[in-house]
Protein backbone atom coordinates (compact mmCIF):
# COMPACT_ATOMS: atom_id res chain seq x y z
CA UNK A 1 0.00 0.00 0.00
CA UNK A 2 1.16 3.52 -0.67
CA UNK A 3 2.13 5.76 2.20
CA UNK A 4 3.86 9.04 2.82
CA UNK A 5 5.63 10.32 5.91
CA UNK A 6 6.58 13.79 6.99
CA UNK A 7 8.88 13.17 9.95
CA UNK A 8 8.77 16.71 11.34
CA UNK A 9 5.62 18.20 12.82
CA UNK A 10 7.23 21.63 12.75
CA UNK A 11 10.19 23.34 11.13
CA UNK A 12 11.54 26.65 12.37
CA UNK A 13 13.81 28.79 10.23
CA UNK A 14 14.99 32.40 10.23
CA UNK A 15 14.01 34.65 7.35
CA UNK A 16 16.65 34.61 4.64
CA UNK A 17 17.94 31.17 5.59
CA UNK A 18 17.41 28.10 3.43
CA UNK A 19 14.57 25.80 4.40
CA UNK A 20 13.94 22.09 3.97
CA UNK A 21 10.72 20.22 4.68
CA UNK A 22 11.20 16.47 4.57
CA UNK A 23 9.05 13.83 2.94
CA UNK A 24 9.54 10.11 2.41
CA UNK A 25 7.20 7.79 0.60
CA UNK A 26 6.46 4.14 -0.01
CA UNK A 27 4.88 2.80 -3.17
CA UNK A 28 5.11 -0.44 -5.06
CA UNK A 29 5.37 1.20 -8.46
CA UNK A 30 6.47 4.53 -9.83
CA UNK A 31 5.27 7.45 -7.75
CA UNK A 32 3.67 10.69 -8.67
CA UNK A 33 4.78 13.10 -5.93
CA UNK A 34 3.29 16.43 -4.96
CA UNK A 35 3.72 19.28 -2.52
CA UNK A 36 0.88 21.49 -1.35
CA UNK A 37 0.70 24.46 1.00
CA UNK A 38 -2.20 25.43 3.25
CA UNK A 39 -2.62 28.88 4.74
CA UNK A 40 -4.98 29.39 7.70
CA UNK A 41 -8.65 28.94 6.84
CA UNK A 42 -7.83 28.17 3.22
CA UNK A 43 -7.81 25.11 1.01
CA UNK A 44 -4.60 23.44 -0.07
CA UNK A 45 -2.68 25.02 -2.94
CA UNK A 46 -0.59 23.01 -5.37
CA UNK A 47 3.12 23.92 -5.28
CA UNK A 48 4.92 21.41 -7.48
CA UNK A 49 4.97 17.83 -8.69
CA UNK A 50 7.31 15.11 -9.86
CA UNK A 51 6.13 12.57 -12.39
CA UNK A 52 9.21 11.76 -14.42
CA UNK A 53 12.35 13.37 -15.76
CA UNK A 54 14.70 15.72 -13.93
CA UNK A 55 15.00 14.88 -10.25
CA UNK A 56 14.98 18.57 -9.29
CA UNK A 57 11.55 20.07 -9.73
CA UNK A 58 10.84 23.78 -9.55
CA UNK A 59 7.48 25.11 -8.45
CA UNK A 60 5.59 28.15 -7.28
CA UNK A 61 6.87 30.89 -4.98
CA UNK A 62 10.54 29.88 -5.42
CA UNK A 63 10.09 26.40 -3.98
CA UNK A 64 11.77 23.34 -5.40
CA UNK A 65 11.91 19.68 -4.49
CA UNK A 66 14.38 16.91 -5.12
CA UNK A 67 13.27 13.40 -5.97
CA UNK A 68 15.62 10.74 -4.65
CA UNK A 69 14.57 7.28 -5.73
CA UNK A 70 17.14 5.36 -3.69
CA UNK A 71 16.14 7.15 -0.49
CA UNK A 72 12.44 7.29 -1.49
CA UNK A 73 12.43 10.95 -0.54
CA UNK A 74 10.98 14.11 -1.99
CA UNK A 75 12.15 16.98 0.21
CA UNK A 76 10.84 20.50 -0.32
CA UNK A 77 13.41 23.27 -0.37
CA UNK A 78 13.75 27.00 -0.75
CA UNK A 79 17.06 28.86 -0.84
CA UNK A 80 15.85 31.88 1.15
CA UNK A 81 12.81 31.71 3.41
CA UNK A 82 10.27 34.50 3.75
CA UNK A 83 8.02 35.21 6.72
CA UNK A 84 5.10 34.80 4.31
CA UNK A 85 6.15 31.18 3.71
CA UNK A 86 4.88 30.32 7.18
CA UNK A 87 2.12 27.79 6.59
CA UNK A 88 1.25 24.11 6.71
CA UNK A 89 2.95 22.00 4.03
CA UNK A 90 1.72 18.65 2.78
CA UNK A 91 3.54 16.04 0.76
CA UNK A 92 1.38 13.66 -1.27
CA UNK A 93 1.94 10.52 -3.30
CA UNK A 94 0.03 8.61 -5.91
CA UNK A 95 1.08 5.07 -6.71
CA UNK A 96 0.54 4.91 -10.42
CA UNK A 97 1.01 1.16 -10.60
CA UNK A 98 -1.43 0.01 -7.98
CA UNK A 99 -3.05 3.06 -6.44
CA UNK A 100 -4.42 4.38 -9.63
CA UNK A 101 -6.23 7.51 -8.76
CA UNK A 102 -5.84 7.55 -4.99
CA UNK A 103 -3.63 10.34 -3.68
CA UNK A 104 -2.43 9.98 -0.10
CA UNK A 105 -1.27 12.97 1.92
CA UNK A 106 1.26 13.14 4.70
CA UNK A 107 0.31 14.49 8.11
CA UNK A 108 1.69 17.91 7.27
CA UNK A 109 4.62 19.98 8.52
CA UNK A 110 4.08 23.39 9.99
CA UNK A 111 6.71 25.86 8.85
CA UNK A 112 7.48 28.90 10.98
CA UNK A 113 9.71 31.56 9.45
CA UNK A 114 10.91 34.09 11.99
CA UNK A 115 11.79 37.64 10.99
CA UNK B 1 -8.93 31.15 -6.74
CA UNK B 2 -8.55 27.45 -7.53
CA UNK B 3 -11.69 27.26 -9.65
CA UNK B 4 -13.23 24.64 -7.35
CA UNK B 5 -16.38 25.79 -5.59
CA UNK B 6 -17.69 24.25 -2.40
CA UNK B 7 -20.94 25.05 -0.67
CA UNK B 8 -21.81 25.76 2.02
CA UNK B 9 -18.74 27.29 3.66
CA UNK B 10 -20.04 26.61 7.15
CA UNK B 11 -22.58 24.16 8.48
CA UNK B 12 -23.78 23.64 12.03
CA UNK B 13 -26.07 20.73 12.70
CA UNK B 14 -27.16 18.41 15.48
CA UNK B 15 -26.11 14.86 16.13
CA UNK B 16 -28.13 12.30 14.20
CA UNK B 17 -28.85 14.65 11.34
CA UNK B 18 -27.94 14.35 7.66
CA UNK B 19 -26.19 16.96 5.54
CA UNK B 20 -25.12 17.31 1.93
CA UNK B 21 -21.94 19.05 0.85
CA UNK B 22 -21.64 20.21 -2.73
CA UNK B 23 -18.63 20.63 -4.99
CA UNK B 24 -18.24 22.08 -8.47
CA UNK B 25 -14.91 21.12 -10.04
CA UNK B 26 -12.72 23.24 -12.26
CA UNK B 27 -13.88 23.48 -15.83
CA UNK B 28 -12.58 20.49 -17.76
CA UNK B 29 -11.51 18.40 -14.76
CA UNK B 30 -13.14 14.99 -14.72
CA UNK B 31 -11.75 13.80 -11.38
CA UNK B 32 -13.23 14.87 -8.06
CA UNK B 33 -11.81 13.95 -4.67
CA UNK B 34 -13.20 14.35 -1.18
CA UNK B 35 -11.00 14.74 1.88
CA UNK B 36 -11.68 15.21 5.57
CA UNK B 37 -9.34 17.35 7.65
CA UNK B 38 -9.46 17.25 11.41
CA UNK B 39 -6.92 18.35 13.99
CA UNK B 40 -6.06 14.87 15.20
CA UNK B 41 -6.39 12.92 11.94
CA UNK B 42 -4.76 15.20 9.42
CA UNK B 43 -5.98 15.09 5.82
CA UNK B 44 -7.84 11.85 5.18
CA UNK B 45 -8.75 10.70 1.70
CA UNK B 46 -12.42 9.72 1.53
CA UNK B 47 -13.37 8.95 -2.05
CA UNK B 48 -12.64 9.80 -5.68
CA UNK B 49 -14.81 9.93 -8.77
CA UNK B 50 -13.82 10.12 -12.39
CA UNK B 51 -16.39 11.18 -14.95
CA UNK B 52 -19.27 9.93 -12.84
CA UNK B 53 -17.74 6.66 -11.71
CA UNK B 54 -16.23 5.82 -8.34
CA UNK B 55 -12.51 5.14 -8.85
CA UNK B 56 -10.91 4.99 -5.43
CA UNK B 57 -12.10 4.68 -1.89
CA UNK B 58 -10.31 5.63 1.28
CA UNK B 59 -11.36 5.65 4.91
CA UNK B 60 -14.94 6.62 4.22
CA UNK B 61 -17.49 5.60 6.82
CA UNK B 62 -20.57 3.66 5.80
CA UNK B 63 -22.66 6.61 7.03
CA UNK B 64 -21.04 8.72 4.33
CA UNK B 65 -21.72 8.48 0.63
CA UNK B 66 -20.91 10.48 -2.43
CA UNK B 67 -21.77 10.75 -6.07
CA UNK B 68 -20.71 12.63 -9.16
CA UNK B 69 -23.42 13.83 -11.50
CA UNK B 70 -23.41 14.06 -15.33
CA UNK B 71 -22.50 17.75 -15.14
CA UNK B 72 -19.47 16.61 -13.04
CA UNK B 73 -20.46 18.33 -9.83
CA UNK B 74 -20.25 16.10 -6.79
CA UNK B 75 -22.08 15.76 -3.51
CA UNK B 76 -20.92 14.23 -0.25
CA UNK B 77 -23.73 13.01 1.98
CA UNK B 78 -23.07 12.59 5.68
CA UNK B 79 -25.76 10.91 7.75
CA UNK B 80 -26.38 9.93 11.38
CA UNK B 81 -23.89 12.61 12.28
CA UNK B 82 -21.75 12.26 15.38
CA UNK B 83 -19.72 14.84 17.27
CA UNK B 84 -16.57 13.27 15.87
CA UNK B 85 -17.63 14.08 12.32
CA UNK B 86 -16.93 17.75 12.99
CA UNK B 87 -14.16 18.66 10.59
CA UNK B 88 -13.22 20.54 7.45
CA UNK B 89 -14.35 18.73 4.33
CA UNK B 90 -12.44 19.51 1.16
CA UNK B 91 -13.27 18.78 -2.40
CA UNK B 92 -10.55 18.80 -5.03
CA UNK B 93 -10.56 18.34 -8.77
CA UNK B 94 -7.73 17.15 -10.93
CA UNK B 95 -6.77 17.13 -14.59
CA UNK B 96 -5.08 14.09 -16.13
CA UNK B 97 -1.67 15.47 -15.05
CA UNK B 98 -2.47 14.55 -11.46
CA UNK B 99 -2.18 17.69 -9.35
CA UNK B 100 -5.23 18.53 -7.29
CA UNK B 101 -6.95 21.88 -7.01
CA UNK B 102 -8.77 22.32 -3.74
CA UNK B 103 -11.89 24.22 -2.84
CA UNK B 104 -12.05 26.41 0.25
CA UNK B 105 -13.68 23.66 2.23
CA UNK B 106 -16.88 23.23 4.24
CA UNK B 107 -16.48 23.53 7.97
CA UNK B 108 -18.94 21.13 9.58
CA UNK B 109 -19.74 21.49 13.24
CA UNK B 110 -21.90 18.82 14.84
CA UNK B 111 -23.40 19.86 18.18
Tab-separated table of C-alpha atoms in Angstrom:
chain	number	residue	atom	x	y	z
A	1	UNK	CA	0.000	0.000	0.000
A	2	UNK	CA	1.162	3.516	-0.672
A	3	UNK	CA	2.127	5.756	2.201
A	4	UNK	CA	3.857	9.038	2.816
A	5	UNK	CA	5.630	10.316	5.907
A	6	UNK	CA	6.584	13.793	6.989
A	7	UNK	CA	8.878	13.170	9.946
A	8	UNK	CA	8.771	16.710	11.340
A	9	UNK	CA	5.620	18.202	12.817
A	10	UNK	CA	7.227	21.629	12.752
A	11	UNK	CA	10.191	23.345	11.134
A	12	UNK	CA	11.537	26.651	12.371
A	13	UNK	CA	13.809	28.789	10.233
A	14	UNK	CA	14.985	32.396	10.226
A	15	UNK	CA	14.015	34.649	7.346
A	16	UNK	CA	16.650	34.614	4.644
A	17	UNK	CA	17.940	31.172	5.591
A	18	UNK	CA	17.412	28.103	3.432
A	19	UNK	CA	14.569	25.798	4.404
A	20	UNK	CA	13.942	22.092	3.966
A	21	UNK	CA	10.723	20.222	4.678
A	22	UNK	CA	11.200	16.474	4.569
A	23	UNK	CA	9.046	13.825	2.943
A	24	UNK	CA	9.542	10.114	2.408
A	25	UNK	CA	7.201	7.791	0.602
A	26	UNK	CA	6.459	4.138	-0.010
A	27	UNK	CA	4.878	2.802	-3.169
A	28	UNK	CA	5.108	-0.443	-5.064
A	29	UNK	CA	5.372	1.204	-8.459
A	30	UNK	CA	6.475	4.525	-9.830
A	31	UNK	CA	5.268	7.449	-7.755
A	32	UNK	CA	3.666	10.692	-8.670
A	33	UNK	CA	4.784	13.098	-5.931
A	34	UNK	CA	3.294	16.426	-4.962
A	35	UNK	CA	3.725	19.282	-2.515
A	36	UNK	CA	0.884	21.486	-1.355
A	37	UNK	CA	0.698	24.465	0.996
A	38	UNK	CA	-2.204	25.426	3.246
A	39	UNK	CA	-2.616	28.878	4.739
A	40	UNK	CA	-4.982	29.388	7.699
A	41	UNK	CA	-8.654	28.940	6.839
A	42	UNK	CA	-7.827	28.168	3.217
A	43	UNK	CA	-7.808	25.112	1.009
A	44	UNK	CA	-4.601	23.445	-0.067
A	45	UNK	CA	-2.681	25.021	-2.939
A	46	UNK	CA	-0.594	23.010	-5.368
A	47	UNK	CA	3.116	23.923	-5.275
A	48	UNK	CA	4.918	21.411	-7.476
A	49	UNK	CA	4.972	17.827	-8.685
A	50	UNK	CA	7.310	15.107	-9.856
A	51	UNK	CA	6.133	12.573	-12.391
A	52	UNK	CA	9.210	11.756	-14.423
A	53	UNK	CA	12.350	13.371	-15.758
A	54	UNK	CA	14.698	15.716	-13.928
A	55	UNK	CA	14.998	14.880	-10.246
A	56	UNK	CA	14.978	18.573	-9.292
A	57	UNK	CA	11.549	20.068	-9.734
A	58	UNK	CA	10.836	23.781	-9.552
A	59	UNK	CA	7.483	25.113	-8.452
A	60	UNK	CA	5.585	28.147	-7.284
A	61	UNK	CA	6.871	30.891	-4.984
A	62	UNK	CA	10.536	29.884	-5.420
A	63	UNK	CA	10.087	26.397	-3.978
A	64	UNK	CA	11.774	23.337	-5.396
A	65	UNK	CA	11.913	19.678	-4.486
A	66	UNK	CA	14.382	16.915	-5.115
A	67	UNK	CA	13.266	13.403	-5.974
A	68	UNK	CA	15.617	10.736	-4.647
A	69	UNK	CA	14.568	7.278	-5.729
A	70	UNK	CA	17.142	5.364	-3.689
A	71	UNK	CA	16.143	7.146	-0.492
A	72	UNK	CA	12.441	7.290	-1.487
A	73	UNK	CA	12.426	10.949	-0.544
A	74	UNK	CA	10.975	14.113	-1.993
A	75	UNK	CA	12.150	16.977	0.206
A	76	UNK	CA	10.837	20.496	-0.324
A	77	UNK	CA	13.410	23.270	-0.370
A	78	UNK	CA	13.753	26.996	-0.752
A	79	UNK	CA	17.065	28.863	-0.841
A	80	UNK	CA	15.855	31.878	1.146
A	81	UNK	CA	12.808	31.714	3.405
A	82	UNK	CA	10.274	34.503	3.754
A	83	UNK	CA	8.020	35.208	6.717
A	84	UNK	CA	5.097	34.800	4.314
A	85	UNK	CA	6.155	31.180	3.709
A	86	UNK	CA	4.883	30.317	7.182
A	87	UNK	CA	2.123	27.792	6.589
A	88	UNK	CA	1.250	24.105	6.706
A	89	UNK	CA	2.949	21.999	4.027
A	90	UNK	CA	1.720	18.648	2.780
A	91	UNK	CA	3.536	16.042	0.757
A	92	UNK	CA	1.380	13.661	-1.274
A	93	UNK	CA	1.939	10.515	-3.300
A	94	UNK	CA	0.026	8.613	-5.913
A	95	UNK	CA	1.077	5.069	-6.711
A	96	UNK	CA	0.542	4.913	-10.422
A	97	UNK	CA	1.011	1.161	-10.599
A	98	UNK	CA	-1.428	0.013	-7.977
A	99	UNK	CA	-3.051	3.057	-6.438
A	100	UNK	CA	-4.421	4.378	-9.631
A	101	UNK	CA	-6.230	7.506	-8.760
A	102	UNK	CA	-5.843	7.546	-4.985
A	103	UNK	CA	-3.629	10.338	-3.684
A	104	UNK	CA	-2.432	9.976	-0.099
A	105	UNK	CA	-1.274	12.968	1.925
A	106	UNK	CA	1.262	13.143	4.695
A	107	UNK	CA	0.313	14.492	8.113
A	108	UNK	CA	1.686	17.910	7.271
A	109	UNK	CA	4.616	19.976	8.518
A	110	UNK	CA	4.079	23.390	9.987
A	111	UNK	CA	6.713	25.859	8.851
A	112	UNK	CA	7.482	28.897	10.979
A	113	UNK	CA	9.707	31.556	9.454
A	114	UNK	CA	10.910	34.093	11.991
A	115	UNK	CA	11.785	37.643	10.988
B	1	UNK	CA	-8.934	31.152	-6.737
B	2	UNK	CA	-8.550	27.446	-7.532
B	3	UNK	CA	-11.687	27.257	-9.655
B	4	UNK	CA	-13.226	24.641	-7.354
B	5	UNK	CA	-16.381	25.789	-5.585
B	6	UNK	CA	-17.687	24.245	-2.398
B	7	UNK	CA	-20.942	25.050	-0.670
B	8	UNK	CA	-21.813	25.762	2.020
B	9	UNK	CA	-18.745	27.288	3.664
B	10	UNK	CA	-20.040	26.609	7.153
B	11	UNK	CA	-22.577	24.156	8.484
B	12	UNK	CA	-23.781	23.639	12.026
B	13	UNK	CA	-26.065	20.726	12.700
B	14	UNK	CA	-27.156	18.413	15.485
B	15	UNK	CA	-26.107	14.855	16.126
B	16	UNK	CA	-28.129	12.304	14.197
B	17	UNK	CA	-28.849	14.654	11.336
B	18	UNK	CA	-27.944	14.346	7.664
B	19	UNK	CA	-26.189	16.960	5.542
B	20	UNK	CA	-25.120	17.306	1.932
B	21	UNK	CA	-21.937	19.055	0.850
B	22	UNK	CA	-21.637	20.210	-2.732
B	23	UNK	CA	-18.632	20.629	-4.989
B	24	UNK	CA	-18.235	22.084	-8.468
B	25	UNK	CA	-14.913	21.116	-10.039
B	26	UNK	CA	-12.723	23.241	-12.263
B	27	UNK	CA	-13.880	23.483	-15.829
B	28	UNK	CA	-12.577	20.492	-17.759
B	29	UNK	CA	-11.513	18.402	-14.757
B	30	UNK	CA	-13.143	14.990	-14.718
B	31	UNK	CA	-11.750	13.801	-11.379
B	32	UNK	CA	-13.228	14.875	-8.060
B	33	UNK	CA	-11.808	13.947	-4.672
B	34	UNK	CA	-13.200	14.354	-1.177
B	35	UNK	CA	-11.003	14.743	1.882
B	36	UNK	CA	-11.679	15.207	5.568
B	37	UNK	CA	-9.338	17.348	7.647
B	38	UNK	CA	-9.460	17.247	11.410
B	39	UNK	CA	-6.923	18.353	13.988
B	40	UNK	CA	-6.060	14.870	15.204
B	41	UNK	CA	-6.392	12.922	11.941
B	42	UNK	CA	-4.756	15.199	9.417
B	43	UNK	CA	-5.977	15.093	5.818
B	44	UNK	CA	-7.836	11.852	5.176
B	45	UNK	CA	-8.754	10.695	1.701
B	46	UNK	CA	-12.420	9.716	1.526
B	47	UNK	CA	-13.372	8.954	-2.053
B	48	UNK	CA	-12.635	9.800	-5.676
B	49	UNK	CA	-14.812	9.933	-8.773
B	50	UNK	CA	-13.818	10.123	-12.392
B	51	UNK	CA	-16.393	11.182	-14.947
B	52	UNK	CA	-19.266	9.930	-12.844
B	53	UNK	CA	-17.738	6.655	-11.708
B	54	UNK	CA	-16.225	5.817	-8.343
B	55	UNK	CA	-12.507	5.143	-8.853
B	56	UNK	CA	-10.910	4.993	-5.432
B	57	UNK	CA	-12.102	4.677	-1.889
B	58	UNK	CA	-10.307	5.625	1.283
B	59	UNK	CA	-11.358	5.647	4.909
B	60	UNK	CA	-14.943	6.623	4.215
B	61	UNK	CA	-17.487	5.603	6.817
B	62	UNK	CA	-20.572	3.658	5.802
B	63	UNK	CA	-22.664	6.605	7.025
B	64	UNK	CA	-21.036	8.717	4.326
B	65	UNK	CA	-21.720	8.483	0.628
B	66	UNK	CA	-20.910	10.481	-2.431
B	67	UNK	CA	-21.771	10.747	-6.072
B	68	UNK	CA	-20.715	12.633	-9.161
B	69	UNK	CA	-23.416	13.835	-11.503
B	70	UNK	CA	-23.410	14.060	-15.327
B	71	UNK	CA	-22.498	17.746	-15.140
B	72	UNK	CA	-19.475	16.608	-13.043
B	73	UNK	CA	-20.456	18.330	-9.831
B	74	UNK	CA	-20.250	16.100	-6.785
B	75	UNK	CA	-22.076	15.765	-3.511
B	76	UNK	CA	-20.921	14.231	-0.247
B	77	UNK	CA	-23.727	13.010	1.978
B	78	UNK	CA	-23.069	12.591	5.680
B	79	UNK	CA	-25.764	10.907	7.749
B	80	UNK	CA	-26.379	9.931	11.376
B	81	UNK	CA	-23.886	12.608	12.278
B	82	UNK	CA	-21.755	12.259	15.384
B	83	UNK	CA	-19.721	14.837	17.275
B	84	UNK	CA	-16.567	13.268	15.868
B	85	UNK	CA	-17.630	14.079	12.320
B	86	UNK	CA	-16.928	17.748	12.986
B	87	UNK	CA	-14.157	18.665	10.591
B	88	UNK	CA	-13.224	20.539	7.455
B	89	UNK	CA	-14.345	18.726	4.330
B	90	UNK	CA	-12.438	19.510	1.164
B	91	UNK	CA	-13.266	18.782	-2.396
B	92	UNK	CA	-10.546	18.805	-5.029
B	93	UNK	CA	-10.556	18.337	-8.767
B	94	UNK	CA	-7.733	17.155	-10.932
B	95	UNK	CA	-6.772	17.127	-14.587
B	96	UNK	CA	-5.075	14.095	-16.130
B	97	UNK	CA	-1.672	15.475	-15.046
B	98	UNK	CA	-2.470	14.550	-11.455
B	99	UNK	CA	-2.183	17.693	-9.350
B	100	UNK	CA	-5.227	18.530	-7.293
B	101	UNK	CA	-6.952	21.884	-7.013
B	102	UNK	CA	-8.769	22.323	-3.740
B	103	UNK	CA	-11.890	24.218	-2.837
B	104	UNK	CA	-12.053	26.410	0.247
B	105	UNK	CA	-13.685	23.658	2.226
B	106	UNK	CA	-16.876	23.226	4.236
B	107	UNK	CA	-16.478	23.527	7.970
B	108	UNK	CA	-18.935	21.130	9.579
B	109	UNK	CA	-19.741	21.488	13.242
B	110	UNK	CA	-21.900	18.817	14.842
B	111	UNK	CA	-23.399	19.856	18.183
